[in-house]
Each structure stands twice: as C-alpha cells, then as structure tokens.
Amino acid sequence: MQIALKIDVDTHEGLKTGVPALARILRSEAVTASFFIAMGPDNSGKAIRRIITNRGFLSKMLRTRAVSMYGWRTIMSGTLLKPRPVAMAFPDLVRELSADGFEVGVHGYDHVRWQDQIDDLGEDGLEQEIEDAFQVYRAILATEPRGWAAPGWRTNAVALRLLEERNLLYRSDTRGSAPYRTQVYGKLLSTPEIPTTLPTLDEVLGREHLPDAASIAAFYKNQMRADRLNVHTLHAETEGIGYLESFALLVRGLKQAGAEFVRMDAIAAQLDRESLQICPVERGILAGRSGWVATQGTSNGA
Ligand SMILES: [Zn+2]
C-alpha cells in the first residue's frame, strides 16, 4: 500500500508551529512526506472573518477548534493587523525540511486571494500569483519548483494553462481517485495531475463521530486502499497543531500494516505520461467543506 502524505501549509502559524511538530513525528518514525507551503502573505484572517459572517460559523469554529488551532493572531491576520509572510518568515525552516529529505512544493502565493478570487484575477493576476510564488521558492531554496498544489483545490482553465508553461513535474490541484492528464481549450496538457484521494480531517470531523485520537486514526486507516496510490492531504494548522496525537497514531498504524510512504515527486517521476488516463477537471461540492473544489471527472480515454 502506497501513501503520499501531502501537508498543506496555509499560514504563518502553521509553518511556525505545526510544521516542526509534524516533522518531528515523521523523522522519529522515519517516514517521508511532501510539504506544500504558501509562499506569500498570510491573509487567513480574511478567510476566517468570512466564515464568521456565514451562518453556522459558531458550530464550525467549535467543531474544528479554529481558535485554539489558529490563535487570535492568525484570525486577525490581514484584517486589522498587517498580514505576516508564510514561507519568507521561516526560510531556514523550509531549507531544513528540504535538507532532511522532505519534498517542498508550492502552495500558491496568497492562499486567500487565490482561493477566493481565482475566477476574477484574470490571466495577468493569476500569472502574478504564480510568478511571485516561484520567485520566493527560488529565493529560499535556490532551485526551480517541481510540484504545485493549488490553494483550496481551486483551479481553472487559465491557471492550468499558465502552470503548463512552467514545465512542472506534476500538479496536485484536484480531488479524485488516481493520477491523470487533462485537456484545456482542446489541448492535452503534458503535466500530470496527482489528485488528493482522501477526505481531509476538517471535512471528516463535521460528518463523522470521531471522539478521540484513536478513532480518527482508525477512520483514516480504514479509508486507505491497497490497490491504488493514497494521497492524504493534511494541514499544518489542523493535524500539526490540534491533532498531533491522531496523526502519530495513524502513521504508526500504517507502518505496522506495511504501508510504503512516498513523496509526491517520486510518484510523479515514475508516471508514464503517455499512458495516463485523460480526465476533465470539473467542480464539485464535498461534504464538510464550504464552496467548490476542483475534481477529477470521468476518464474519456488514455
Ligand atoms: Zn491550503
């Protein structure tokens, strides 16, 4: 059974606190993972404020332990207080991850702007987000990014086409079942897409009764499938801060079951692009998540 742990880092606090805690567990278990880090400012306060103005915010805040996980400084970031940088605030930490054998990929520049405004930014705006993210990545790691994971699993035809020009080894923008390629404006993109295959913890907590760390770990262990690549997206702000114990239990349980942990770039390097299935990128709604995400549509051939 192959498992790729895709760890998204959306915020300053997530990188500062969540990432070192997750990396400590991964190192002690000798397990690898892929970290996707937002390269620009942390405007997550804007996103959280939007949740607060939506109906049902209180139950969501309580259910996901938003305040205890993010802290008030994050909730205010980019609203009354100046946004703090994510990757650029901790360049040594990012370099250390890479030197330790973890993969470091790009999780956009301004996570909130990408997620909220992707269809309004236009070609110039999207290109600016991508270019800014790549520049920060290069400045920190002195190498070209190979993997891109869209903030909030949101993409569109223009973004896909712009990213295709970057000659990435792969993208991980969507939710789906297995790696594929897609077409944009009738043209088949060469960059493979490696979708997230499992629900995220914040989605699951809203719909399953999982009262403790052991039940969360058991739920995920049951979701893993032996017959395909399992891509599990975690959040530095969720598993890394509020749910470290269930994460450690899950990793240990999977190891005992003989799972093989793989980096996303290693999977991508082994893909035969020519024989990959071709699927449309669609938009869908997931239980436990507000708004749309990009999803893998039904294969229309290889
Ligand atoms: Zn994210």
Tab-separated table of C-alpha atoms and ligand atoms in Angstrom:
chain	number	residue	atom	x	y	z
A	1	MET	CA	0.000	0.000	0.000
A	2	GLN	CA	1.431	3.329	-1.087
A	3	ILE	CA	0.682	6.525	0.818
A	4	ALA	CA	1.686	10.072	-0.015
A	5	LEU	CA	1.303	12.494	2.868
A	6	LYS	CA	0.618	15.901	1.318
A	7	ILE	CA	0.969	18.509	4.036
A	8	ASP	CA	-0.510	21.896	3.116
A	9	VAL	CA	0.848	24.916	4.954
A	10	ASP	CA	-1.523	27.855	4.563
A	11	THR	CA	-0.485	30.168	7.384
A	12	HIS	CA	2.404	31.754	9.295
A	13	GLU	CA	1.374	29.942	12.477
A	14	GLY	CA	1.061	26.641	10.613
A	15	LEU	CA	4.647	26.881	9.392
A	16	LYS	CA	5.994	28.168	12.679
A	17	THR	CA	4.302	25.658	14.977
A	18	GLY	CA	2.560	22.908	13.010
A	19	VAL	CA	5.309	22.006	10.559
A	20	PRO	CA	8.096	21.437	13.130
A	21	ALA	CA	5.718	19.302	15.212
A	22	LEU	CA	4.706	17.162	12.222
A	23	ALA	CA	8.313	16.918	11.016
A	24	ARG	CA	9.399	15.703	14.463
A	25	ILE	CA	6.908	12.838	14.316
A	26	LEU	CA	7.801	11.998	10.716
A	27	ARG	CA	11.526	11.970	11.493
A	28	SER	CA	11.106	9.787	14.565
A	29	GLU	CA	9.023	7.324	12.527
A	30	ALA	CA	11.430	7.548	9.559
A	31	VAL	CA	8.532	8.453	7.264
A	32	THR	CA	8.745	10.883	4.354
A	33	ALA	CA	6.191	13.486	3.240
A	34	SER	CA	5.592	16.365	0.834
A	35	PHE	CA	5.087	19.866	2.232
A	36	PHE	CA	3.259	22.462	0.118
A	37	ILE	CA	3.857	25.912	1.504
A	38	ALA	CA	2.113	29.204	0.731
A	39	MET	CA	4.916	31.478	-0.464
A	40	GLY	CA	3.258	34.851	0.124
A	41	PRO	CA	1.342	36.753	2.810
A	42	ASP	CA	-0.926	35.127	5.387
A	43	ASN	CA	-4.314	36.733	4.835
A	44	SER	CA	-6.139	33.908	6.589
A	45	GLY	CA	-7.868	36.378	8.894
A	46	LYS	CA	-9.912	37.466	5.881
A	47	ALA	CA	-10.981	33.878	5.221
A	48	ILE	CA	-11.832	33.254	8.849
A	49	ARG	CA	-13.796	36.508	9.043
A	50	ARG	CA	-15.782	35.337	6.022
A	51	ILE	CA	-16.640	32.120	7.870
A	52	ILE	CA	-17.722	34.174	10.856
A	53	THR	CA	-20.116	36.179	8.720
A	54	ASN	CA	-21.616	32.988	7.312
A	55	ARG	CA	-24.439	31.176	9.010
A	56	GLY	CA	-23.389	28.269	11.168
A	57	PHE	CA	-19.995	29.775	11.940
A	58	LEU	CA	-20.125	29.039	15.636
A	59	SER	CA	-20.567	25.298	15.268
A	60	LYS	CA	-17.809	25.270	12.646
A	61	MET	CA	-15.461	27.227	14.912
A	62	LEU	CA	-16.144	24.887	17.816
A	63	ARG	CA	-16.084	21.722	15.769
A	64	THR	CA	-12.774	22.490	14.139
A	65	ARG	CA	-11.230	24.125	17.218
A	66	ALA	CA	-10.408	27.062	14.940
A	67	VAL	CA	-9.463	29.476	17.681
A	68	SER	CA	-7.240	27.097	19.610
A	69	MET	CA	-5.557	25.873	16.450
A	70	TYR	CA	-5.051	29.130	14.614
A	71	GLY	CA	-4.804	31.519	17.534
A	72	TRP	CA	-6.216	35.013	17.536
A	73	ARG	CA	-3.141	36.481	15.801
A	74	THR	CA	-3.875	34.343	12.732
A	75	ILE	CA	-7.575	35.100	12.840
A	76	MET	CA	-6.782	38.819	12.752
A	77	SER	CA	-4.017	38.458	10.139
A	78	GLY	CA	-4.756	40.562	7.085
A	79	THR	CA	-7.770	42.222	8.687
A	80	LEU	CA	-6.942	44.740	11.420
A	81	LEU	CA	-3.368	43.561	11.625
A	82	LYS	CA	-0.805	43.529	8.848
A	83	PRO	CA	-0.549	40.115	7.159
A	84	ARG	CA	2.543	38.142	8.107
A	85	PRO	CA	4.549	36.231	5.497
A	86	VAL	CA	4.386	32.429	5.467
A	87	ALA	CA	7.465	30.877	3.766
A	88	MET	CA	9.567	34.057	3.835
A	89	ALA	CA	9.229	34.320	7.610
A	90	PHE	CA	10.994	30.967	8.122
A	91	PRO	CA	13.424	30.380	5.234
A	92	ASP	CA	15.780	28.289	7.390
A	93	LEU	CA	12.932	26.019	8.431
A	94	VAL	CA	11.953	25.499	4.781
A	95	ARG	CA	15.563	24.727	3.808
A	96	GLU	CA	15.867	22.350	6.740
A	97	LEU	CA	12.813	20.388	5.579
A	98	SER	CA	14.318	20.019	2.148
A	99	ALA	CA	17.762	19.071	3.514
A	100	ASP	CA	16.129	16.441	5.725
A	101	GLY	CA	14.693	14.657	2.711
A	102	PHE	CA	11.166	16.039	2.706
A	103	GLU	CA	9.720	17.390	-0.507
A	104	VAL	CA	8.912	21.102	-0.555
A	105	GLY	CA	6.405	22.274	-3.156
A	106	VAL	CA	4.489	25.458	-3.868
A	107	HIS	CA	1.044	26.061	-2.352
A	108	GLY	CA	0.393	29.320	-4.177
A	109	TYR	CA	1.452	32.818	-3.154
A	110	ASP	CA	-1.509	34.489	-1.414
A	111	HIS	CA	-3.608	31.483	-0.426
A	112	VAL	CA	-6.737	33.503	0.358
A	113	ARG	CA	-6.589	35.616	-2.803
A	114	TRP	CA	-6.180	32.518	-4.988
A	115	GLN	CA	-8.922	30.593	-3.252
A	116	ASP	CA	-11.437	33.447	-3.135
A	117	GLN	CA	-10.725	35.279	-6.376
A	118	ILE	CA	-9.366	32.718	-8.823
A	119	ASP	CA	-12.092	33.383	-11.387
A	120	ASP	CA	-11.772	37.181	-11.032
A	121	LEU	CA	-7.994	37.587	-11.137
A	122	GLY	CA	-7.725	37.179	-14.894
A	123	GLU	CA	-4.684	35.949	-16.761
A	124	ASP	CA	-2.389	38.733	-15.512
A	125	GLY	CA	-3.480	38.312	-11.909
A	126	LEU	CA	-3.031	34.541	-11.948
A	127	GLU	CA	0.341	34.825	-13.677
A	128	GLN	CA	1.432	37.300	-10.993
A	129	GLU	CA	0.414	34.902	-8.215
A	130	ILE	CA	2.332	32.058	-9.871
A	131	GLU	CA	5.408	34.157	-10.655
A	132	ASP	CA	5.574	35.632	-7.142
A	133	ALA	CA	5.306	32.160	-5.621
A	134	PHE	CA	8.049	30.797	-7.878
A	135	GLN	CA	10.331	33.733	-7.080
A	136	VAL	CA	10.020	33.212	-3.344
A	137	TYR	CA	10.609	29.479	-3.729
A	138	ARG	CA	13.761	30.126	-5.761
A	139	ALA	CA	14.971	32.747	-3.295
A	140	ILE	CA	14.676	30.286	-0.410
A	141	LEU	CA	15.729	27.002	-1.988
A	142	ALA	CA	17.877	28.159	-4.933
A	143	THR	CA	16.157	25.702	-7.224
A	144	GLU	CA	13.160	25.574	-9.526
A	145	PRO	CA	9.831	24.291	-8.082
A	146	ARG	CA	8.777	20.887	-9.419
A	147	GLY	CA	5.384	20.491	-7.757
A	148	TRP	CA	2.412	22.850	-7.398
A	149	ALA	CA	-0.673	22.285	-5.236
A	150	ALA	CA	-3.466	24.811	-5.750
A	151	PRO	CA	-4.703	26.656	-2.646
A	152	GLY	CA	-8.087	25.283	-1.639
A	153	TRP	CA	-8.063	22.760	-4.531
A	154	ARG	CA	-9.160	25.544	-6.842
A	155	THR	CA	-8.068	25.909	-10.409
A	156	ASN	CA	-9.442	26.991	-13.766
A	157	ALA	CA	-8.532	26.738	-17.437
A	158	VAL	CA	-6.304	29.829	-17.394
A	159	ALA	CA	-4.389	28.692	-14.301
A	160	LEU	CA	-3.912	25.212	-15.777
A	161	ARG	CA	-2.565	26.665	-18.992
A	162	LEU	CA	-0.195	29.063	-17.187
A	163	LEU	CA	1.134	26.269	-14.977
A	164	GLU	CA	1.656	24.043	-18.014
A	165	GLU	CA	4.174	26.625	-19.272
A	166	ARG	CA	6.195	26.164	-16.079
A	167	ASN	CA	7.218	22.613	-17.030
A	168	LEU	CA	6.369	21.173	-13.646
A	169	LEU	CA	6.918	17.527	-12.825
A	170	TYR	CA	3.291	17.438	-11.668
A	171	ARG	CA	0.400	19.394	-10.196
A	172	SER	CA	-1.840	18.377	-7.295
A	173	ASP	CA	-4.837	20.684	-7.699
A	174	THR	CA	-7.838	18.409	-7.502
A	175	ARG	CA	-9.729	15.780	-5.552
A	176	GLY	CA	-10.022	12.459	-7.306
A	177	SER	CA	-9.017	8.824	-7.449
A	178	ALA	CA	-5.825	8.365	-9.498
A	179	PRO	CA	-3.226	10.352	-11.498
A	180	TYR	CA	-4.379	11.720	-14.870
A	181	ARG	CA	-3.847	14.348	-17.524
A	182	THR	CA	-6.382	16.881	-18.619
A	183	GLN	CA	-7.281	18.991	-21.625
A	184	VAL	CA	-7.609	22.761	-21.692
A	185	TYR	CA	-9.166	24.542	-24.677
A	186	GLY	CA	-8.969	21.229	-26.542
A	187	LYS	CA	-5.236	20.830	-25.924
A	188	LEU	CA	-3.893	17.914	-23.890
A	189	LEU	CA	-1.609	19.156	-21.112
A	190	SER	CA	1.575	17.199	-20.573
A	191	THR	CA	1.834	17.918	-16.826
A	192	PRO	CA	0.266	15.074	-14.828
A	193	GLU	CA	-2.220	15.772	-12.064
A	194	ILE	CA	-1.910	13.719	-8.858
A	195	PRO	CA	-5.194	14.244	-7.001
A	196	THR	CA	-5.878	14.033	-3.286
A	197	THR	CA	-7.811	10.787	-2.802
A	198	LEU	CA	-8.965	11.032	0.826
A	199	PRO	CA	-11.237	13.465	2.665
A	200	THR	CA	-9.424	15.968	4.882
A	201	LEU	CA	-9.733	15.916	8.644
A	202	ASP	CA	-11.716	19.153	8.843
A	203	GLU	CA	-14.242	17.677	6.402
A	204	VAL	CA	-14.444	14.387	8.289
A	205	LEU	CA	-14.898	15.956	11.726
A	206	GLY	CA	-18.064	17.620	10.528
A	207	ARG	CA	-19.790	14.425	9.487
A	208	GLU	CA	-18.339	11.501	11.477
A	209	HIS	CA	-18.452	10.819	15.178
A	210	LEU	CA	-14.748	10.579	15.995
A	211	PRO	CA	-14.396	11.476	19.656
A	212	ASP	CA	-10.705	10.721	20.216
A	213	ALA	CA	-7.317	10.316	18.550
A	214	ALA	CA	-7.650	6.541	18.260
A	215	SER	CA	-10.971	6.754	16.427
A	216	ILE	CA	-9.621	9.376	13.997
A	217	ALA	CA	-6.565	7.224	13.239
A	218	ALA	CA	-8.759	4.143	12.782
A	219	PHE	CA	-11.107	6.024	10.432
A	220	TYR	CA	-8.238	7.009	8.140
A	221	LYS	CA	-6.607	3.603	8.286
A	222	ASN	CA	-9.893	2.137	7.021
A	223	GLN	CA	-10.032	4.682	4.190
A	224	MET	CA	-6.657	3.633	2.772
A	225	ARG	CA	-6.811	1.301	-0.200
A	226	ALA	CA	-4.196	-1.282	-1.044
A	227	ASP	CA	-4.972	-1.258	-4.773
A	228	ARG	CA	-4.122	2.352	-5.511
A	229	LEU	CA	-1.982	5.307	-4.513
A	230	ASN	CA	-3.459	7.005	-1.447
A	231	VAL	CA	-2.898	10.767	-1.346
A	232	HIS	CA	-3.781	12.130	2.069
A	233	THR	CA	-3.797	15.919	2.447
A	234	LEU	CA	-3.103	17.159	5.957
A	235	HIS	CA	-2.933	20.725	7.194
A	236	ALA	CA	-0.104	22.107	9.295
A	237	GLU	CA	-2.796	24.126	11.062
A	238	THR	CA	-5.031	21.118	11.807
A	239	GLU	CA	-3.087	17.889	12.302
A	240	GLY	CA	0.074	19.863	13.134
A	241	ILE	CA	-1.468	21.864	15.959
A	242	GLY	CA	-4.706	20.363	17.222
A	243	TYR	CA	-4.458	16.716	16.165
A	244	LEU	CA	-0.852	15.597	16.558
A	245	GLU	CA	-1.739	12.516	18.566
A	246	SER	CA	-4.100	11.075	15.962
A	247	PHE	CA	-1.539	11.841	13.257
A	248	ALA	CA	1.184	9.955	15.164
A	249	LEU	CA	-1.180	7.019	15.775
A	250	LEU	CA	-2.140	6.902	12.106
A	251	VAL	CA	1.466	6.912	10.899
A	252	ARG	CA	2.423	4.163	13.338
A	253	GLY	CA	-0.632	2.083	12.479
A	254	LEU	CA	0.039	2.358	8.764
A	255	LYS	CA	3.677	1.433	9.254
A	256	GLN	CA	2.648	-1.649	11.196
A	257	ALA	CA	0.327	-2.568	8.341
A	258	GLY	CA	3.281	-2.460	5.984
A	259	ALA	CA	2.446	0.781	4.184
A	260	GLU	CA	5.053	2.419	1.993
A	261	PHE	CA	5.296	6.208	2.348
A	262	VAL	CA	6.255	8.029	-0.828
A	263	ARG	CA	6.955	11.606	-1.852
A	264	MET	CA	4.668	13.084	-4.489
A	265	ASP	CA	7.612	13.964	-6.739
A	266	ALA	CA	8.819	10.348	-6.612
A	267	ILE	CA	5.364	9.180	-7.734
A	268	ALA	CA	5.348	11.800	-10.487
A	269	ALA	CA	8.781	10.765	-11.726
A	270	GLN	CA	7.554	7.189	-12.178
A	271	LEU	CA	4.372	8.079	-14.079
A	272	ASP	CA	4.254	7.180	-17.742
A	273	ARG	CA	2.632	10.355	-19.052
A	274	GLU	CA	1.686	8.779	-22.365
A	275	SER	CA	-0.400	6.026	-20.793
A	276	LEU	CA	-2.142	8.129	-18.139
A	277	GLN	CA	-5.902	8.397	-18.301
A	278	ILE	CA	-7.313	11.672	-19.602
A	279	CYS	CA	-9.998	13.272	-17.451
A	280	PRO	CA	-11.721	16.638	-17.367
A	281	VAL	CA	-11.217	18.924	-14.381
A	282	GLU	CA	-14.672	19.658	-13.003
A	283	ARG	CA	-16.086	21.476	-9.995
A	284	GLY	CA	-17.792	19.748	-7.132
A	285	ILE	CA	-19.077	20.179	-3.614
A	286	LEU	CA	-17.691	17.975	-0.830
A	287	ALA	CA	-19.429	17.054	2.397
A	288	GLY	CA	-17.959	19.106	5.224
A	289	ARG	CA	-16.324	21.752	3.003
A	290	SER	CA	-17.840	25.070	2.008
A	291	GLY	CA	-17.724	26.198	-1.613
A	292	TRP	CA	-16.490	24.345	-4.670
A	293	VAL	CA	-13.303	22.384	-5.247
A	294	ALA	CA	-11.778	21.146	-8.489
A	295	THR	CA	-12.468	17.463	-9.040
A	296	GLN	CA	-11.344	14.711	-11.380
A	297	GLY	CA	-14.095	13.967	-13.901
A	298	THR	CA	-14.774	10.627	-15.547
A	299	SER	CA	-11.994	9.352	-17.800
A	300	ASN	CA	-12.526	9.853	-21.514
A	301	GLY	CA	-9.687	7.647	-22.581
A	302	ALA	CA	-5.908	7.450	-22.472
B	1	ZN	ZN	-4.231	25.259	1.639
